[in-house]
CSV table of N, CA, C and O in Angstrom, one decimal:
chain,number,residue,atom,x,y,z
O,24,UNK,N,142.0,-8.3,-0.8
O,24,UNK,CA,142.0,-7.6,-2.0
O,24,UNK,C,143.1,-6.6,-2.1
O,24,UNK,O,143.5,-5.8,-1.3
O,25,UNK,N,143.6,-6.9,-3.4
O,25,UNK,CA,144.9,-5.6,-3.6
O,25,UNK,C,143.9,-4.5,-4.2
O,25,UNK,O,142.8,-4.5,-4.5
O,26,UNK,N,145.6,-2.8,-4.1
O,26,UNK,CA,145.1,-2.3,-4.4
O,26,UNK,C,144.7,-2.3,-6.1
O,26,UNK,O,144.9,-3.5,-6.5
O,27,UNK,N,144.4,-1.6,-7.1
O,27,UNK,CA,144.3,-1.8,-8.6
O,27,UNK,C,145.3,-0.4,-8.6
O,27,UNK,O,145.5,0.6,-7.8
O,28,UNK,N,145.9,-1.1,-10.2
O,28,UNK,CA,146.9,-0.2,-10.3
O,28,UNK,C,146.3,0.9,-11.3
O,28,UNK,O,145.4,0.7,-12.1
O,29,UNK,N,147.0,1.9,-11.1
O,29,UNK,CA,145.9,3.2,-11.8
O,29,UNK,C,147.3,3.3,-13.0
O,29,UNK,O,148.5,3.2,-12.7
O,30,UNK,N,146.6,3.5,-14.7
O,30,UNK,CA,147.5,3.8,-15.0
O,30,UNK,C,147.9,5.5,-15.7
O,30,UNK,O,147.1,6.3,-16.1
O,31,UNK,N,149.1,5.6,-15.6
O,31,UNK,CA,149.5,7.1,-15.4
O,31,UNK,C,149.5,7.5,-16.6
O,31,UNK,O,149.7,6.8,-17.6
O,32,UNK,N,149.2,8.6,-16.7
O,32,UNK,CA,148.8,9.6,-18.0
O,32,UNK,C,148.7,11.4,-18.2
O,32,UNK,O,148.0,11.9,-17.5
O,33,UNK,N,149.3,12.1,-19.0
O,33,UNK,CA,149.9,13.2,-18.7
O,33,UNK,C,148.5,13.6,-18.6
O,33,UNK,O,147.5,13.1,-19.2
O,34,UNK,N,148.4,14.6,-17.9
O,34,UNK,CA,147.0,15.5,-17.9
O,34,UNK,C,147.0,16.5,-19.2
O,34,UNK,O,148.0,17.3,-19.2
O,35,UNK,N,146.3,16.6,-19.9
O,35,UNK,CA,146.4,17.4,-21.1
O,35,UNK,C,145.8,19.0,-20.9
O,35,UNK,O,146.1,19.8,-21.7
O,36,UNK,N,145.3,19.3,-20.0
O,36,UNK,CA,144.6,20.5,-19.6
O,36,UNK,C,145.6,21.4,-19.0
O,36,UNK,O,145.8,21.3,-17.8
O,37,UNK,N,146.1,22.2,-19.8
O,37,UNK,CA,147.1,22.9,-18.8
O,37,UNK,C,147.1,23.9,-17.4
O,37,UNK,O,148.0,24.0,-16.6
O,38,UNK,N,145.7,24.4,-17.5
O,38,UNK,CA,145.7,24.5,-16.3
O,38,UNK,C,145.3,23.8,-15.1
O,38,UNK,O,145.5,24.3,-14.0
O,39,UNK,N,144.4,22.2,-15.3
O,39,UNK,CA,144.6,21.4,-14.4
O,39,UNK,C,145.9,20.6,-14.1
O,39,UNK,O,146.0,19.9,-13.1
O,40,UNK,N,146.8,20.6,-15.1
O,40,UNK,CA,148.1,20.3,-14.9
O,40,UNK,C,149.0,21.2,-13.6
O,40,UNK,O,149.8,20.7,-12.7
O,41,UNK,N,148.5,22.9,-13.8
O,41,UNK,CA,149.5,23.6,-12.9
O,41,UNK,C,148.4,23.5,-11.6
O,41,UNK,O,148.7,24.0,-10.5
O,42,UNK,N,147.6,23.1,-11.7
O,42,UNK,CA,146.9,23.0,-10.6
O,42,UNK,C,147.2,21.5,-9.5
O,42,UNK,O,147.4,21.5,-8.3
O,43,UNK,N,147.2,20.6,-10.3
O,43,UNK,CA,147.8,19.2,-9.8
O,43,UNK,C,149.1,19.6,-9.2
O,43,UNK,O,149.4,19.2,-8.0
O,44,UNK,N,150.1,20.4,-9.9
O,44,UNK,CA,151.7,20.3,-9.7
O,44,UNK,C,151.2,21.2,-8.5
O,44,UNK,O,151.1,20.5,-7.5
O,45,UNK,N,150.9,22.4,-8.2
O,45,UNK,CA,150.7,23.1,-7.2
O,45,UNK,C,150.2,22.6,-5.7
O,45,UNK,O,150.4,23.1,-4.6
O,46,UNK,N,149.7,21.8,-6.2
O,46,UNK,CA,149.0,20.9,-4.8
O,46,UNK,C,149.9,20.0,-4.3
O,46,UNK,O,150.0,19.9,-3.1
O,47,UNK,N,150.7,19.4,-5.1
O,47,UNK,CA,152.0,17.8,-5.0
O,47,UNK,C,153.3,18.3,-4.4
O,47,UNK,O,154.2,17.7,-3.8
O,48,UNK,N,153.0,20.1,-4.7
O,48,UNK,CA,154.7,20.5,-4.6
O,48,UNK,C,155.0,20.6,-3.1
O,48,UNK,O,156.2,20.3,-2.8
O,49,UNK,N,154.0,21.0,-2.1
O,49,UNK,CA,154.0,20.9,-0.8
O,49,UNK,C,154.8,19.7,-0.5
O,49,UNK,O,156.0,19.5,-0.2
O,50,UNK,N,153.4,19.0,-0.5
O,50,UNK,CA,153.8,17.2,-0.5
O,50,UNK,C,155.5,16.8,-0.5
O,50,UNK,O,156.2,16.5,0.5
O,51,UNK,N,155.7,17.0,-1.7
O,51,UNK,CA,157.0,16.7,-2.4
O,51,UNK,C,158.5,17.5,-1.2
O,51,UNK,O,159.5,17.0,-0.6
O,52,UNK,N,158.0,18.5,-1.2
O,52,UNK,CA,159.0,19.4,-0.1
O,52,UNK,C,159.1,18.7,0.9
O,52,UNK,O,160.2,18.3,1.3
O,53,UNK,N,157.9,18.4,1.6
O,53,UNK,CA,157.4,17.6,3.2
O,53,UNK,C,158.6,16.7,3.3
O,53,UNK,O,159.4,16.6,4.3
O,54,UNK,N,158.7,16.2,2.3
O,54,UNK,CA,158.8,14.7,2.9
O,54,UNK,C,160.6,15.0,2.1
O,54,UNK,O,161.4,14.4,2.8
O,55,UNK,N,161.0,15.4,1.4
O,55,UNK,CA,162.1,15.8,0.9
O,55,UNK,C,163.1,16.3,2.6
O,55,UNK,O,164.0,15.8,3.2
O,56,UNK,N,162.6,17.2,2.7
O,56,UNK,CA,162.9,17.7,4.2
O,56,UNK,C,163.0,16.2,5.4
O,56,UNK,O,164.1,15.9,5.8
O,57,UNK,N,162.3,15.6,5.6
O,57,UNK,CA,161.5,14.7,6.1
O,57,UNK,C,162.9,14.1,6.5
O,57,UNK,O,163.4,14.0,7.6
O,58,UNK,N,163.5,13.3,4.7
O,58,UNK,CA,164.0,12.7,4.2
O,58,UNK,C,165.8,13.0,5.0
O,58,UNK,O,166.7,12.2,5.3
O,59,UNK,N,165.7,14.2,5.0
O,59,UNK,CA,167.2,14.6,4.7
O,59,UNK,C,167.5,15.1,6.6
O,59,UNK,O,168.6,15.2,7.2
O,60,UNK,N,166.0,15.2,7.1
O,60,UNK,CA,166.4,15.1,8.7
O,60,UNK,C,166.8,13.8,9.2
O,60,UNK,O,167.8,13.3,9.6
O,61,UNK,N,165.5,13.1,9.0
O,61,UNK,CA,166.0,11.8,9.3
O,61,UNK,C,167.1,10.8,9.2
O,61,UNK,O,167.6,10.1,10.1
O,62,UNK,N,167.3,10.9,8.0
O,62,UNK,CA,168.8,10.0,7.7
O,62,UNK,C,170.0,11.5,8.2
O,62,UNK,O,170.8,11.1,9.0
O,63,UNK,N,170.1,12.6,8.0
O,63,UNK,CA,171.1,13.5,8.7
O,63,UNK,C,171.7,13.5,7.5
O,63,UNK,O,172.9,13.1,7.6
O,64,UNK,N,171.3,13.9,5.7
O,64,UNK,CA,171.7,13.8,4.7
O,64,UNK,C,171.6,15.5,4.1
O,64,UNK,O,170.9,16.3,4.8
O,65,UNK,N,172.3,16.0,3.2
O,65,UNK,CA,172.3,17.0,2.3
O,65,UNK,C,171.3,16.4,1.3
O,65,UNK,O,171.4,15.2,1.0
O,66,UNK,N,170.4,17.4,0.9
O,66,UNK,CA,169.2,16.8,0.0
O,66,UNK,C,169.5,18.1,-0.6
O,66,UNK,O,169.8,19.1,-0.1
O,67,UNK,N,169.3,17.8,-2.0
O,67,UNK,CA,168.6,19.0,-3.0
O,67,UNK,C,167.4,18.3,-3.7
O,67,UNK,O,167.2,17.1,-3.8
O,68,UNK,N,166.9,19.2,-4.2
O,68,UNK,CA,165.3,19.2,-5.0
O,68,UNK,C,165.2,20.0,-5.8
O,68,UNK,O,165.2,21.2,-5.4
O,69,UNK,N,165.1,19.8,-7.4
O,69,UNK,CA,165.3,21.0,-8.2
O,69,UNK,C,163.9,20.3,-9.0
O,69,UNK,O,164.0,19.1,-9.3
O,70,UNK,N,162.5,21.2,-9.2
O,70,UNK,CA,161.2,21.1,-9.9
O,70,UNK,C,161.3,21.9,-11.0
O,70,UNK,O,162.0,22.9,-10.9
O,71,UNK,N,160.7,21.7,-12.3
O,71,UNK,CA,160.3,22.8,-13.2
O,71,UNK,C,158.6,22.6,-13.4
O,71,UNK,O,158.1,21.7,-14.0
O,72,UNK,N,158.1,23.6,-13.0
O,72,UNK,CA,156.4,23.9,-13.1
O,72,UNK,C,156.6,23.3,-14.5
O,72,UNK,O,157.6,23.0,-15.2
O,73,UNK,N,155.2,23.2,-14.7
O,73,UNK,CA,154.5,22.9,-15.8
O,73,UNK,C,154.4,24.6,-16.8
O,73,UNK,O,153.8,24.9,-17.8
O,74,UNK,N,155.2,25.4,-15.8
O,74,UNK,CA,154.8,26.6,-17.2
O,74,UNK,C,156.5,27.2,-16.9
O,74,UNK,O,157.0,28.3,-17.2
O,75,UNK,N,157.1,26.2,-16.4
O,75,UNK,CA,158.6,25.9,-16.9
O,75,UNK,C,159.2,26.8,-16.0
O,75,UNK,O,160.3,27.2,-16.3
O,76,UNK,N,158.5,27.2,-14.6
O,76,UNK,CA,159.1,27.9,-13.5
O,76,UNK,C,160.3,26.8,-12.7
O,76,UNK,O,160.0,25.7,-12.7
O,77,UNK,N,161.6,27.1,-12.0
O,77,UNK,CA,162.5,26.2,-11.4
O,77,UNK,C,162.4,27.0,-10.3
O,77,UNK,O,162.5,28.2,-10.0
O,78,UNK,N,162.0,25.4,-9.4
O,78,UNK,CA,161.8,25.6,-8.0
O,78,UNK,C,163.1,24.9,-7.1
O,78,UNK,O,163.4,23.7,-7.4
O,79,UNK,N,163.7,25.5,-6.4
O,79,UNK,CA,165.1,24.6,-5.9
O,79,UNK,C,164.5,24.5,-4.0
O,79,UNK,O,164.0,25.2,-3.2
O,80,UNK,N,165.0,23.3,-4.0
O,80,UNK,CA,165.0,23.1,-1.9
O,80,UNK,C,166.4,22.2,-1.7
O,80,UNK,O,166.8,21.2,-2.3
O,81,UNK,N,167.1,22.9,-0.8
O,81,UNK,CA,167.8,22.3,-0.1
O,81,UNK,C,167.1,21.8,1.3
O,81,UNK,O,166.0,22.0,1.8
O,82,UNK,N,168.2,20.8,1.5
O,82,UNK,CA,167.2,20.0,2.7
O,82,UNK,C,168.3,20.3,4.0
O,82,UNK,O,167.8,20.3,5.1
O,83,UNK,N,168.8,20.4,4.0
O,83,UNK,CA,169.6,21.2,6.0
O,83,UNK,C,169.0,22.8,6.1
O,83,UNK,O,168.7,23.3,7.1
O,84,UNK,N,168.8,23.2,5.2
O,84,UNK,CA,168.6,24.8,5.6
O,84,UNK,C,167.3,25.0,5.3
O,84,UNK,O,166.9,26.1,5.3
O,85,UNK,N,166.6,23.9,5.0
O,85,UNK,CA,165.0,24.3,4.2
O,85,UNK,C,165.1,25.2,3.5
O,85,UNK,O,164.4,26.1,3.9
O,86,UNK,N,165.6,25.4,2.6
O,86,UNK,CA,165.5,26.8,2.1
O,86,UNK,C,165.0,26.1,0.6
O,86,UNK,O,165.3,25.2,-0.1
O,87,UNK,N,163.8,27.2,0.7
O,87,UNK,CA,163.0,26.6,-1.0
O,87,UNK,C,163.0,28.2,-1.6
O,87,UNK,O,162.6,29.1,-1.0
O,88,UNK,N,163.5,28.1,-3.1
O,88,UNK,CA,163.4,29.1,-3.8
O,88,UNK,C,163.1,28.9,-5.2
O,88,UNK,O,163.5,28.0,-6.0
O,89,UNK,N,162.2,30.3,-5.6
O,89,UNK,CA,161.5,30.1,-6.9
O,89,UNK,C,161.9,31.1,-7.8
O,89,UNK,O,161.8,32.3,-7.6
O,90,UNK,N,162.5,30.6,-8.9
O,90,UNK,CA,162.9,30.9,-10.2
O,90,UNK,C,161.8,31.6,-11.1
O,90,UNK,O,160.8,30.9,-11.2
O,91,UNK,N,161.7,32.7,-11.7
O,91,UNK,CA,160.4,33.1,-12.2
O,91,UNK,C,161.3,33.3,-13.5
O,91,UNK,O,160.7,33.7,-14.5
């Protein structure tokens, strides 16, 4: 059995929206980092929240900063 494919749809609830993005952004960092040790790459990561906050990660320095 495969898996079923889910289909994607914006969340309309804004605050379960900042609540999903809050939970993913870890995630997303993890493996961004992950990404940029392993292969021995310069990575950037630039997010904007769902209430239009900019989140930036570099990936040699880990360095994650938030834009308010």
């Amino acid at each position: 059995m495969g898996r079923v494919k889910l289909e994607l749809k914006r969340i309309e609830k804004s605050t379960n929206r900042q609540i999903t993005f809050s939970k993913r952004k870890k995630g997303l960092i993890k493996k961004a980092y992950e990404l940029s040790t392993l292969c021995d790459i310069d990575l950037a990561l630039l997010m904007f929240s769902p209430s239009d906050r900019l989140c930036l990660f570099s990936g040699q320095t880990r360095y994650v900063h938030f834009f308010f």
